[in-house]
Tab-separated table of C-alpha atoms and ligand atoms in Angstrom:
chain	number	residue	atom	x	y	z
A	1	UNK	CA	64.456	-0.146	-128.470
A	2	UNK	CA	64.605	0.069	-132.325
A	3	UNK	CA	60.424	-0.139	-132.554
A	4	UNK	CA	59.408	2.624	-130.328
A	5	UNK	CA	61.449	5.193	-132.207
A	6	UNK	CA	60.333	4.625	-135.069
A	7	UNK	CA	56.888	3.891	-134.538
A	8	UNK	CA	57.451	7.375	-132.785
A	9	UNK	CA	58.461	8.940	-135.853
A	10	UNK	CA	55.104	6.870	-137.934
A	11	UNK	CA	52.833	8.756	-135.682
A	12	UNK	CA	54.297	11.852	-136.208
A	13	UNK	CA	54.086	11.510	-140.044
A	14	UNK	CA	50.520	10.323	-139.956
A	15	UNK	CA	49.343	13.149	-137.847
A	16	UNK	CA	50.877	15.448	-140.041
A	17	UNK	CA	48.486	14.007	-143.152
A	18	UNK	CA	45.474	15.489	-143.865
A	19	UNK	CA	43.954	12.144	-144.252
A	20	UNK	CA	45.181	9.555	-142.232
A	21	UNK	CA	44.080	6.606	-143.180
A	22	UNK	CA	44.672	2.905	-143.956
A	23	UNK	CA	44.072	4.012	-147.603
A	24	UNK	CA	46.773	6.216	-147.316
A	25	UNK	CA	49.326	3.959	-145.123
A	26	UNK	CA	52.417	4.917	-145.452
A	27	UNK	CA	52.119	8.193	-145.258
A	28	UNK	CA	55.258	9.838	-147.594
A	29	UNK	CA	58.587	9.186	-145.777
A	30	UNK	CA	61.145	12.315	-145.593
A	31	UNK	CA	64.408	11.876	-146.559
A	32	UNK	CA	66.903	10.799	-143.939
A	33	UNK	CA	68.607	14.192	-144.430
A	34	UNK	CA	65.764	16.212	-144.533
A	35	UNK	CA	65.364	14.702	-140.807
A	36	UNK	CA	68.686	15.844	-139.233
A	37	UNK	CA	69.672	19.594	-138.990
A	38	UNK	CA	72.494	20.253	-136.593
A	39	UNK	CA	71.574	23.605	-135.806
A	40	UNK	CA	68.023	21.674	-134.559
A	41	UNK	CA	70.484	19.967	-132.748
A	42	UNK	CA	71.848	22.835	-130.818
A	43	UNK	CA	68.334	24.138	-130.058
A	44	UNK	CA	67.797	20.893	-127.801
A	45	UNK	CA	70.983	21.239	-126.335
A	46	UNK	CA	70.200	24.573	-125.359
A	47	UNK	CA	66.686	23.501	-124.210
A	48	UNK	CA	68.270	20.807	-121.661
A	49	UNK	CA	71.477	22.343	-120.506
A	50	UNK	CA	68.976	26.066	-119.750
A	51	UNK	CA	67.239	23.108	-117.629
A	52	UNK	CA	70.107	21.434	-115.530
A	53	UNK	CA	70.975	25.289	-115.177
A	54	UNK	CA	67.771	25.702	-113.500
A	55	UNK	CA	67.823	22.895	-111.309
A	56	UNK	CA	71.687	23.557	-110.111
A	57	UNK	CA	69.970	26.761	-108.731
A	58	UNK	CA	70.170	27.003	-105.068
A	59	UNK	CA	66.544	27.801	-104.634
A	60	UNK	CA	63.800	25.487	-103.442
A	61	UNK	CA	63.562	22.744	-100.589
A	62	UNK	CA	66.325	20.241	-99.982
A	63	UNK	CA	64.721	16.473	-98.828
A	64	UNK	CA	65.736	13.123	-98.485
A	65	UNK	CA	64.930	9.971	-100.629
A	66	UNK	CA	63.568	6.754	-99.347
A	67	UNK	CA	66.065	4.874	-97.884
A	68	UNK	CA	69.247	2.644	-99.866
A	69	UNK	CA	70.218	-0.882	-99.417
A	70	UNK	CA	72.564	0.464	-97.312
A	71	UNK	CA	70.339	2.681	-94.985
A	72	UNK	CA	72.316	6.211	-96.795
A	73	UNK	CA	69.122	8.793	-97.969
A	74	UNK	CA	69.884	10.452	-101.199
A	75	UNK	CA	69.345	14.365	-100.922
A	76	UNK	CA	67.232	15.933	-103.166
A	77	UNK	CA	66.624	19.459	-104.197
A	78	UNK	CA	62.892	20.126	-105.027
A	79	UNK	CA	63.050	23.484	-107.247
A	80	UNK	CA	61.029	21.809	-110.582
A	81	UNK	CA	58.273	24.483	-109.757
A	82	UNK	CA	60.348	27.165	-110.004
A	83	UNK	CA	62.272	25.752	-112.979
A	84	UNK	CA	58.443	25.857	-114.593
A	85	UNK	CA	58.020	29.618	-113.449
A	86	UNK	CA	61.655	30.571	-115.047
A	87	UNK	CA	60.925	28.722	-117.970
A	88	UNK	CA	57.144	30.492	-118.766
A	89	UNK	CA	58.983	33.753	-117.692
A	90	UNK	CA	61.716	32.855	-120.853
A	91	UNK	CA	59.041	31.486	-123.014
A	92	UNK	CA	56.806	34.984	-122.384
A	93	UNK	CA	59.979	37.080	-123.138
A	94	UNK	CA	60.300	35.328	-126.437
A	95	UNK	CA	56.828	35.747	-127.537
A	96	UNK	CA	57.261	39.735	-126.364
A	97	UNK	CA	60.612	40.556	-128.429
A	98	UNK	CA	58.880	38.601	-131.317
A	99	UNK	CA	61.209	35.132	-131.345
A	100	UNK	CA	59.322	33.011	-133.656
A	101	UNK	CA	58.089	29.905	-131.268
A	102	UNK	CA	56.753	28.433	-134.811
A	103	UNK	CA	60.335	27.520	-135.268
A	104	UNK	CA	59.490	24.176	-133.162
A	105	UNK	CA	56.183	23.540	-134.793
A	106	UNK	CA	58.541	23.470	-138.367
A	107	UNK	CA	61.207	21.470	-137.018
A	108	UNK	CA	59.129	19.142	-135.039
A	109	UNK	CA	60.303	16.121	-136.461
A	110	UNK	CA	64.044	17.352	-137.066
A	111	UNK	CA	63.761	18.234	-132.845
A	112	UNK	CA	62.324	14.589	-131.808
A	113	UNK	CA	65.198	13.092	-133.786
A	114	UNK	CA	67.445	15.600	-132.136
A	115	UNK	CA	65.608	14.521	-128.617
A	116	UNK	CA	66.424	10.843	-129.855
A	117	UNK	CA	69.947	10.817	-130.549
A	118	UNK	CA	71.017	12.484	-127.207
A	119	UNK	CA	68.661	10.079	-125.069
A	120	UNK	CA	70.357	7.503	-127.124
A	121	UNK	CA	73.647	9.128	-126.529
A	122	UNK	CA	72.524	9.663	-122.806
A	123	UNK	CA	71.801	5.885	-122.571
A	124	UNK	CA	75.172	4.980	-123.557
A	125	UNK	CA	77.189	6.737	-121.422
A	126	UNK	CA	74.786	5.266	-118.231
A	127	UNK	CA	75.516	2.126	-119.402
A	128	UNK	CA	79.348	2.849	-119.766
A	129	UNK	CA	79.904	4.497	-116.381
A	130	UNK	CA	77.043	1.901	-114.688
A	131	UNK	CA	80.170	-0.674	-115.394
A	132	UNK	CA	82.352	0.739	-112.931
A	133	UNK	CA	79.832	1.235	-109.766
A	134	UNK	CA	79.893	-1.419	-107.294
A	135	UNK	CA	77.037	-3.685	-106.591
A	136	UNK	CA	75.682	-2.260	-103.858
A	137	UNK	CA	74.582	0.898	-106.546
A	138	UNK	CA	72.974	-1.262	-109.264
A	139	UNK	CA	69.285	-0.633	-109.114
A	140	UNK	CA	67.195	-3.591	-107.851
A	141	UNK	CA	65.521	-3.768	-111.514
A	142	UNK	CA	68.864	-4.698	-113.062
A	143	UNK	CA	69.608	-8.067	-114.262
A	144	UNK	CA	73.373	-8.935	-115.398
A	145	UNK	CA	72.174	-9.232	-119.080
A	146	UNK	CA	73.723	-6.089	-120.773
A	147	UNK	CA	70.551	-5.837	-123.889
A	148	UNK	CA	68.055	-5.633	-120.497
A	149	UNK	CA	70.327	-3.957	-118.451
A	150	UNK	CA	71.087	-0.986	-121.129
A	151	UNK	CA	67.149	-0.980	-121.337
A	152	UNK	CA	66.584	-0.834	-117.843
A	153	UNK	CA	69.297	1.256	-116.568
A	154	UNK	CA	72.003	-0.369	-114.242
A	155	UNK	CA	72.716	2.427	-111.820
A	156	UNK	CA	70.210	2.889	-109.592
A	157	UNK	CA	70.879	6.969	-108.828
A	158	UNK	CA	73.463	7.861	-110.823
A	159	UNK	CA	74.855	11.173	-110.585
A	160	UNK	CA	77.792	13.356	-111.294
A	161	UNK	CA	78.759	15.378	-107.987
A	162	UNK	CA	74.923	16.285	-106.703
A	163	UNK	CA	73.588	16.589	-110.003
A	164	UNK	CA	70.798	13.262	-109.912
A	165	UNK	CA	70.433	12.815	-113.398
A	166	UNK	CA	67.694	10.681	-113.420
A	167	UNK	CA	65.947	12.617	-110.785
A	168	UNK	CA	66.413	15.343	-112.961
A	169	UNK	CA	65.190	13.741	-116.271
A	170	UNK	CA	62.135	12.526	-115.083
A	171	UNK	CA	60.420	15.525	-114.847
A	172	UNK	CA	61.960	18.751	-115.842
A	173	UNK	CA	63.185	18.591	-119.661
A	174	UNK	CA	60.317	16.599	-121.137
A	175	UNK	CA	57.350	17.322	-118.992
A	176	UNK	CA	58.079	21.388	-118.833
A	177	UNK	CA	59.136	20.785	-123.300
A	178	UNK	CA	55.754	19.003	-123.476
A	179	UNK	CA	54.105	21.954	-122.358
A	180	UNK	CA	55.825	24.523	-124.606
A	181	UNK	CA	55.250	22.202	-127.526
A	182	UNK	CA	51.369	22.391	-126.424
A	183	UNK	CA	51.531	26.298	-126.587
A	184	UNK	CA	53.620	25.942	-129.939
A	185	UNK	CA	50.714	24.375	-131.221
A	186	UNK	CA	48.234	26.385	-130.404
A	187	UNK	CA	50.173	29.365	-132.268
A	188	UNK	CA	50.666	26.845	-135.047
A	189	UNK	CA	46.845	26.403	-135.153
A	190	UNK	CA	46.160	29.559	-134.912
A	191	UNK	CA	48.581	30.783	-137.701
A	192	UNK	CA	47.715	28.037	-140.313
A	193	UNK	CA	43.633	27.850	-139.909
A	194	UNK	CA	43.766	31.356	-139.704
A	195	UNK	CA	42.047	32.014	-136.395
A	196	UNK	CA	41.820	34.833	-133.914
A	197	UNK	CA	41.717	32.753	-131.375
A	198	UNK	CA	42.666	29.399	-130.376
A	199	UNK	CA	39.999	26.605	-130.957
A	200	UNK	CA	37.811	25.794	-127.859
A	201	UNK	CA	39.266	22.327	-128.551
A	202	UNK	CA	43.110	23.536	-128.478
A	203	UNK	CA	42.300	25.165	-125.259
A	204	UNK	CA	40.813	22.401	-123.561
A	205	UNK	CA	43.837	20.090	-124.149
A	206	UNK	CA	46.102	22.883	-123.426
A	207	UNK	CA	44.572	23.472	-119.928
A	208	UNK	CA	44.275	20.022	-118.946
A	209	UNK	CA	47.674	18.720	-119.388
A	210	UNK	CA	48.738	22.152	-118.191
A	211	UNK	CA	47.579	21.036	-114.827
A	212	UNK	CA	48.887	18.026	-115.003
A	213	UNK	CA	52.219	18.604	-115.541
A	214	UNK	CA	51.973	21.571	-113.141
A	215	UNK	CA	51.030	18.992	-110.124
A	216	UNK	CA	53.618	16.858	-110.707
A	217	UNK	CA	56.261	20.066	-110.703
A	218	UNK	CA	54.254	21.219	-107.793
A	219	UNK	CA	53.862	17.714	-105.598
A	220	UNK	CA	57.859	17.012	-106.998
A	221	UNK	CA	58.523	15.077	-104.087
A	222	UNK	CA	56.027	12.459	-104.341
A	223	UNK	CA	58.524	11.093	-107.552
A	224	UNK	CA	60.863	10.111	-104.551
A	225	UNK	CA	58.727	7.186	-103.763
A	226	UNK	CA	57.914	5.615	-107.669
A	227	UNK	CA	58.568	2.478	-108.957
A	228	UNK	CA	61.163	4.860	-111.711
A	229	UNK	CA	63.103	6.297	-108.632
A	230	UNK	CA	63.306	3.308	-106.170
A	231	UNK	CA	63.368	0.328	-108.530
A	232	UNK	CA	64.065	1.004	-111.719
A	233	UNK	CA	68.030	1.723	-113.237
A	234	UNK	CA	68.629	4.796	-115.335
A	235	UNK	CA	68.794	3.364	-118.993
A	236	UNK	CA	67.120	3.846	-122.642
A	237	UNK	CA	63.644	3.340	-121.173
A	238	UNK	CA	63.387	6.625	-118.972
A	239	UNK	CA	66.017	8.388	-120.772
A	240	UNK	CA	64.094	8.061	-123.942
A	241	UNK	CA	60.602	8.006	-122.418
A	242	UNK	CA	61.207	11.235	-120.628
A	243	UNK	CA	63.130	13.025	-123.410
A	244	UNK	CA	61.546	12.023	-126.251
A	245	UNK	CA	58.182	10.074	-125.555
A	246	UNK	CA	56.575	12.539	-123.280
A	247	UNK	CA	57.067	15.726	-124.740
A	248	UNK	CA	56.458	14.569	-128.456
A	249	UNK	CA	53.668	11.636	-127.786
A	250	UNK	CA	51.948	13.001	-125.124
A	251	UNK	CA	51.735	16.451	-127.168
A	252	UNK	CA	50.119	14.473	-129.674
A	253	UNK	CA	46.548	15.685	-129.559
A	254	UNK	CA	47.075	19.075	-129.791
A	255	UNK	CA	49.430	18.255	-132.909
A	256	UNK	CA	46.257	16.346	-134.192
A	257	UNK	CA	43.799	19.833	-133.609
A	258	UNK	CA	46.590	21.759	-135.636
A	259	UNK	CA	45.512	19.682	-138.528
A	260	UNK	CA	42.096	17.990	-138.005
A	261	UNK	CA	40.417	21.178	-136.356
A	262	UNK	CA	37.531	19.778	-134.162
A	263	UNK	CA	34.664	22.315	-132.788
A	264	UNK	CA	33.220	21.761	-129.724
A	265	UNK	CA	30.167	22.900	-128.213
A	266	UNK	CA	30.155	24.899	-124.377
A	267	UNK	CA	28.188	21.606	-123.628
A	268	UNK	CA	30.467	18.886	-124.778
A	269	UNK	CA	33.104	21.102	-123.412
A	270	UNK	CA	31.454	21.402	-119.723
A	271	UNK	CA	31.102	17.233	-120.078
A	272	UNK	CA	34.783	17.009	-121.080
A	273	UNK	CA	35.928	19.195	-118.009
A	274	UNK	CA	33.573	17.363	-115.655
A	275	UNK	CA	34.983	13.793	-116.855
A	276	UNK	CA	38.669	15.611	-116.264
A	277	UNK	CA	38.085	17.007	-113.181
A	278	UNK	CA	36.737	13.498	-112.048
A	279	UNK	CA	39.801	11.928	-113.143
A	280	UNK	CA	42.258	14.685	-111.272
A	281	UNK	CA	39.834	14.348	-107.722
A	282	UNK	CA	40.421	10.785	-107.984
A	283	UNK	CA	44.241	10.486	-108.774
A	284	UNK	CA	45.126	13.735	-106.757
A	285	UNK	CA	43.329	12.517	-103.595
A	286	UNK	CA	44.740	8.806	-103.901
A	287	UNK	CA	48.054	9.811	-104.479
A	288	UNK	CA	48.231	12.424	-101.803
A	289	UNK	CA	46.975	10.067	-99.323
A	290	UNK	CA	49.337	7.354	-99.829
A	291	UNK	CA	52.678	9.958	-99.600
A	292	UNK	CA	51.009	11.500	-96.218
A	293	UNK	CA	50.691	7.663	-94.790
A	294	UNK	CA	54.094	6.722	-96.023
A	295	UNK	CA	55.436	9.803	-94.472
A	296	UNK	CA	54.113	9.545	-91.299
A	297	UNK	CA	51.486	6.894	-90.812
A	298	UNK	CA	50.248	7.775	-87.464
A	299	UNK	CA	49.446	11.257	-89.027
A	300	UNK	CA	46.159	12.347	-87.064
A	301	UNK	CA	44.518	13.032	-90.508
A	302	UNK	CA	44.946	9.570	-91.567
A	303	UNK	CA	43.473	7.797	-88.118
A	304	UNK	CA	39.971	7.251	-89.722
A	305	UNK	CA	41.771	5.043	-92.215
A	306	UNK	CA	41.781	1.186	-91.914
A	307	UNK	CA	45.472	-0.339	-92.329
A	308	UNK	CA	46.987	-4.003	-92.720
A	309	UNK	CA	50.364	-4.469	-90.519
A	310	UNK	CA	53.265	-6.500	-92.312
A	311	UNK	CA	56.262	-8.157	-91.289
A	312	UNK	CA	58.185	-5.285	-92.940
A	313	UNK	CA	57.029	-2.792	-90.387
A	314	UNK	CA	55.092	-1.025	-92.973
A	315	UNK	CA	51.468	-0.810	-93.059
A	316	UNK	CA	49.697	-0.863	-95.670
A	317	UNK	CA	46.270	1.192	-97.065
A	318	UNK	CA	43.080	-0.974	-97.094
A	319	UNK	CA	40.213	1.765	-96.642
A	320	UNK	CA	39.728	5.009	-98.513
A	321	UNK	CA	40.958	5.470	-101.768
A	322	UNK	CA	43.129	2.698	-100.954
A	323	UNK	CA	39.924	0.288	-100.131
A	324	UNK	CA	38.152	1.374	-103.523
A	325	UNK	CA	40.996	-0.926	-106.120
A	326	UNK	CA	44.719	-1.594	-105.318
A	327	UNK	CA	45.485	1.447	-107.716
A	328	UNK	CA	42.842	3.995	-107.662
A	329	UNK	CA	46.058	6.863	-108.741
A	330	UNK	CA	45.789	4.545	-112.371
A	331	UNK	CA	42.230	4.869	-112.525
A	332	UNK	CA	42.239	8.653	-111.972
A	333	UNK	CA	45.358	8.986	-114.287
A	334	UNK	CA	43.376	6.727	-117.052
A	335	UNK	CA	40.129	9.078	-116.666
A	336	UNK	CA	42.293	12.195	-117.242
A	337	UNK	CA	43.726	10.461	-120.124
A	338	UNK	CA	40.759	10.156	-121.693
A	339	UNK	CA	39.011	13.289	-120.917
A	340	UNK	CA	42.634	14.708	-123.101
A	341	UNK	CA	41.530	12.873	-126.174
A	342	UNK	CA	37.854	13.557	-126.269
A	343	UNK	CA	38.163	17.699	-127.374
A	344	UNK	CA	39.626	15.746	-130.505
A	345	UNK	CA	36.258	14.042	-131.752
A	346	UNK	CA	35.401	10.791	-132.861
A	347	UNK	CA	36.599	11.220	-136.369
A	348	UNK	CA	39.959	9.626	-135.723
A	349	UNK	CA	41.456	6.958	-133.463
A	350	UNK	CA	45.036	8.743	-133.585
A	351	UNK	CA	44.151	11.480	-130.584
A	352	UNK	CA	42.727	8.111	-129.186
A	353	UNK	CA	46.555	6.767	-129.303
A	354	UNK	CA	47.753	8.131	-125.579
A	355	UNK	CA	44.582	6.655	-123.829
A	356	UNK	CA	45.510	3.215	-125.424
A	357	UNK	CA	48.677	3.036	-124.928
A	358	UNK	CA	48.539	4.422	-121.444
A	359	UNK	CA	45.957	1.752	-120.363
A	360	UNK	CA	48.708	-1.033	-121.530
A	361	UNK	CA	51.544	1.236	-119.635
A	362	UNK	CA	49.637	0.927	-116.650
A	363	UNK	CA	47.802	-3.050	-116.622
A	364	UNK	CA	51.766	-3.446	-117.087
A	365	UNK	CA	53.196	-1.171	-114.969
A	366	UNK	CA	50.175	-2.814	-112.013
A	367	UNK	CA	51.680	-6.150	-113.052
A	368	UNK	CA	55.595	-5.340	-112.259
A	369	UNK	CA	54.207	-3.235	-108.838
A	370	UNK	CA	51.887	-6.375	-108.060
A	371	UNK	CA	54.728	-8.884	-108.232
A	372	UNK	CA	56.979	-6.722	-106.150
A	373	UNK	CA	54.630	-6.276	-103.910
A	374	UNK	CA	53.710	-10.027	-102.748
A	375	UNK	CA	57.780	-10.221	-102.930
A	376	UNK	CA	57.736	-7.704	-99.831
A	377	UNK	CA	54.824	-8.566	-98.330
A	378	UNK	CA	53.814	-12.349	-98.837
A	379	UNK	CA	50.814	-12.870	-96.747
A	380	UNK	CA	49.904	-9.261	-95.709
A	381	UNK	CA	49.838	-8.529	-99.323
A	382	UNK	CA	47.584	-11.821	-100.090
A	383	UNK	CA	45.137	-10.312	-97.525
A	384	UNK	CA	44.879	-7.215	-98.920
A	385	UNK	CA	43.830	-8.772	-102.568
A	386	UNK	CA	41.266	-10.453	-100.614
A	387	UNK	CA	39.898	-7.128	-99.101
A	388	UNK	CA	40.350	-5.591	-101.910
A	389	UNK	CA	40.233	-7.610	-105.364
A	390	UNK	CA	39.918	-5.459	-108.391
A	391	UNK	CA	43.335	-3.305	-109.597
A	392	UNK	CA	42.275	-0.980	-110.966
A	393	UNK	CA	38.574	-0.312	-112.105
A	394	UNK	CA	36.071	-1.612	-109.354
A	395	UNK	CA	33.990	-4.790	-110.669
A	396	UNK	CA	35.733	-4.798	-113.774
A	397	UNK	CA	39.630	-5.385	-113.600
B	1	LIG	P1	52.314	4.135	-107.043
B	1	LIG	O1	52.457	5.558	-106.659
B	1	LIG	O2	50.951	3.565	-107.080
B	1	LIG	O3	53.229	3.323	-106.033
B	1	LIG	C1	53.129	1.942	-105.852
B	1	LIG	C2	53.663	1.659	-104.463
B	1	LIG	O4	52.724	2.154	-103.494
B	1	LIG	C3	53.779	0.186	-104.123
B	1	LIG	O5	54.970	-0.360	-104.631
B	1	LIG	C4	53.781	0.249	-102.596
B	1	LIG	O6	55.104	0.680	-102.229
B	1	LIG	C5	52.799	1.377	-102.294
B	1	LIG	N1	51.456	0.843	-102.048
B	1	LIG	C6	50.706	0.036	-102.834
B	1	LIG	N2	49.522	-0.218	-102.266
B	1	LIG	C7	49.525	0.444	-101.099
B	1	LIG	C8	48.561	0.560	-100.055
B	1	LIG	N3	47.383	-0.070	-100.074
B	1	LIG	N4	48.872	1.313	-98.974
B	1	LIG	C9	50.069	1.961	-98.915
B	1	LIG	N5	51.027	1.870	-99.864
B	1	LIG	C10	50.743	1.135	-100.956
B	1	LIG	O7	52.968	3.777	-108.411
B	1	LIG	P2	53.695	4.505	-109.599
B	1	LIG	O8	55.023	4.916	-109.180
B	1	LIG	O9	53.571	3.531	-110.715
B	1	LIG	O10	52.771	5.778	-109.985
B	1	LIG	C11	52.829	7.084	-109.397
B	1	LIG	C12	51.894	8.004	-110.171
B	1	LIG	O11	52.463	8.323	-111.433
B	1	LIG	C13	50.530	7.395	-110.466
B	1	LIG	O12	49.528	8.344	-110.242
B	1	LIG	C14	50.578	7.034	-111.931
B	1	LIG	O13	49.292	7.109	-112.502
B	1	LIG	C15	51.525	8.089	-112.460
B	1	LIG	N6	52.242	7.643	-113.660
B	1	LIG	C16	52.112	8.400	-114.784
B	1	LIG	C17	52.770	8.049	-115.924
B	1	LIG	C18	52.603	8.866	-117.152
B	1	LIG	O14	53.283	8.579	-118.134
B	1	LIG	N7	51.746	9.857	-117.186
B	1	LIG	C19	53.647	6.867	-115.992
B	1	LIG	C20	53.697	6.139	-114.753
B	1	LIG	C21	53.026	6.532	-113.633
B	1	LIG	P3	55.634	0.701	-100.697
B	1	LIG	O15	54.726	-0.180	-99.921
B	1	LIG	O16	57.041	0.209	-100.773
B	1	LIG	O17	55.555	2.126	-100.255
């Protein structure tokens, strides 16, 4: 909890040199004061209450989460989408009446610090108000210890009337902010290498995590049924992760092109969008049919598909996407991840950062799944490692 932000704030000062190098580790520190500006301050605050104002609007599709301990279903309202479509309309009207978006790309670090405090802040009250819930509403990740347990999150769905805010975290403040701060730096490289255009590079990264974060906005209810909904508690790890990591580490490469402009050729570029469109087939397809079997596993569509019963009453996947590695969605996710870095070029590892990091998220993140699956499933799950033995890249891990 003290590391990540500020090995945060270290990659944001060595993308920022011109030469980032060993040779010139540390890069120059800014003064503590030079980081904080309250008016920065506001502009988040403005940024994530304009959000929660967007997703208390009655528009959109109302469904119910997987079920509690206690058999109740959570109601959700699924309106990111639209919160996307208000947000582009606001961010067009600013760039028409001539509000200067390069505002962000000069406060950049003063707004992650900004982003920091309030997740921090965020995390505290969770952790205050998780005190008072009773058992039955501490999420099944929780542990008793209060360092974990502030980490973690101890309330499972907390929320103040109907307003989920975890549900409402996870994708709506940082993933729609990461893609502003993606256009924000393509005007930013445009304005200070003195282009008419953006870089082919710039565009490339622009367009792929554009679709990205536009699928998950689009397929919003699939969140309903990860590990961060049903498991996990609502503490520093996704308040921070999805405040501050996302939108200002997974922005990181087109940060990078702003300073370390990278051409590309039309044929690199066709290889890059080939290796990206792999990676989307593969992660779109698995995850899409995993929600339709969970949904209804005797849908028609699925009957082709080969299944292991368990005692739970749940079946589980063992042909299909499902039959190729026990997380083919991490494979697809780790080949999109990649095809994101490559527009940078080879002449830095730092636009390499997300893909490494990302492949230790998720060997992790299969761990913690594995584990809770054999909990659930004992020998049905044992079977299915037998069927199918590699995680997640076949013949290799
Ligand atoms: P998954 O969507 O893979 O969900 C895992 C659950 O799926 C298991 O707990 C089990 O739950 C069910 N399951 C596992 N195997 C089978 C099977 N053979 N048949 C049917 N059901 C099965 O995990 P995540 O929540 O980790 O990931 C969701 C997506 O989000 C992924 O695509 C991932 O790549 C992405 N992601 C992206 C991140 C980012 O920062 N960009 C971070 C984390 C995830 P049950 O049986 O109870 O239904």
């Amino acid at each position: 909890m003290l590391g990540l932000p500020a090995f945060l704030f270290l990659l944001l000062l060595l993308c920022r040199q011109r030469e980032p190098s060993l040779l010139n580790f540390p890069p120059p520190l800014p003064a503590l004061y030079d980081l904080w500006e309250t008016r920065v301050f506001g502009v988040y605050l403005l940024w994530f209450f304009v959000q929660a104002l967007f997703y208390l609007l009655p528009i959109g599709k109302v469904v119910e989460g997987t079920p509690l301990t206690d058999g109740r279903r959570l109601k959700y309202r699924l309106n990111g989408f639209y919160a996307f479509l208000l947000t582009s309309a606001a961010v067009g009207a600013c760039l028409f009446w001539g509000v200067e978006l390069y505002y962000v790309y000069r406060h950049f670090l003063q707004l992650a610090l900004a982003a920091l405090v309030f997740s921090v802040g965020l995390s505290v009250y969770l952790y205050v108000r998780a005190l008072r819930v009773p058992r039955a509403e501490l999420a099944p990740a929780s542990s008793g210890n209060a360092i974990y347990d502030f980490y973690i999150g101890r309330e499972l769905n907390p929320r103040i009337g109907t307003f989920d805010l975890k549900y409402f975290c996870e994708l709506r403040p940082g993933l729609i902010g990461w893609v502003v701060i993606n256009l924000v730096m393509l005007l930013a490289e445009m304005k200070l290498q003195n282009r008419a255009t953006p870089s082919l590079a710039m565009v490339l990264v622009n367009s792929f995590q554009l679709l990205y974060v536009v699928d998950a906005l689009w397929n919003e209810e699939a969140v309903l049924t990860t590990m961060d909904i049903i498991h996990d508690g609502f503490g520093f790890m996704l308040a921070f992760g999805d405040l501050v990591w996302v939108p200002f580490i997974y922005s990181f490469q087109a940060f990078y092109l702003v300073h370390h402009p990278n051409e590309v050729s039309w044929l690199a570029a066709s290889l890059i969008v080939a290796v990206k469109l792999c990676g989307y087939v593969i992660f779109r397809c698995a995850n899409a049919q995993k929600n339709a079997f969970r949904k209804n596993p005797t849908d028609p569509r699925l009957a082709h598909l080969k299944t292991i019963h368990t005692s739970t009453g749940k079946s589980l996947l063992v042909s299909g996407w499902w039959g190729l590695v026990r997380h083919p969605n991490y494979l697809g996710d780790l080949i999109m991840a990649l095809a994101w870095s490559l527009p940078c070029g080879f002449n830095h590892i730092l636009p390499y950062f997300y893909v490494i990091y990302f492949t230790a998220l998720l060997v992790h993140r299969e761990a913690r799944d594995e584990r809770q699956c054999r909990r659930k499933y004992g020998a049905a799950w044992a079977e299915y490692c037998r069927r199918v033995p590699y995680r997640i890249v076949p013949g290799v891990y």
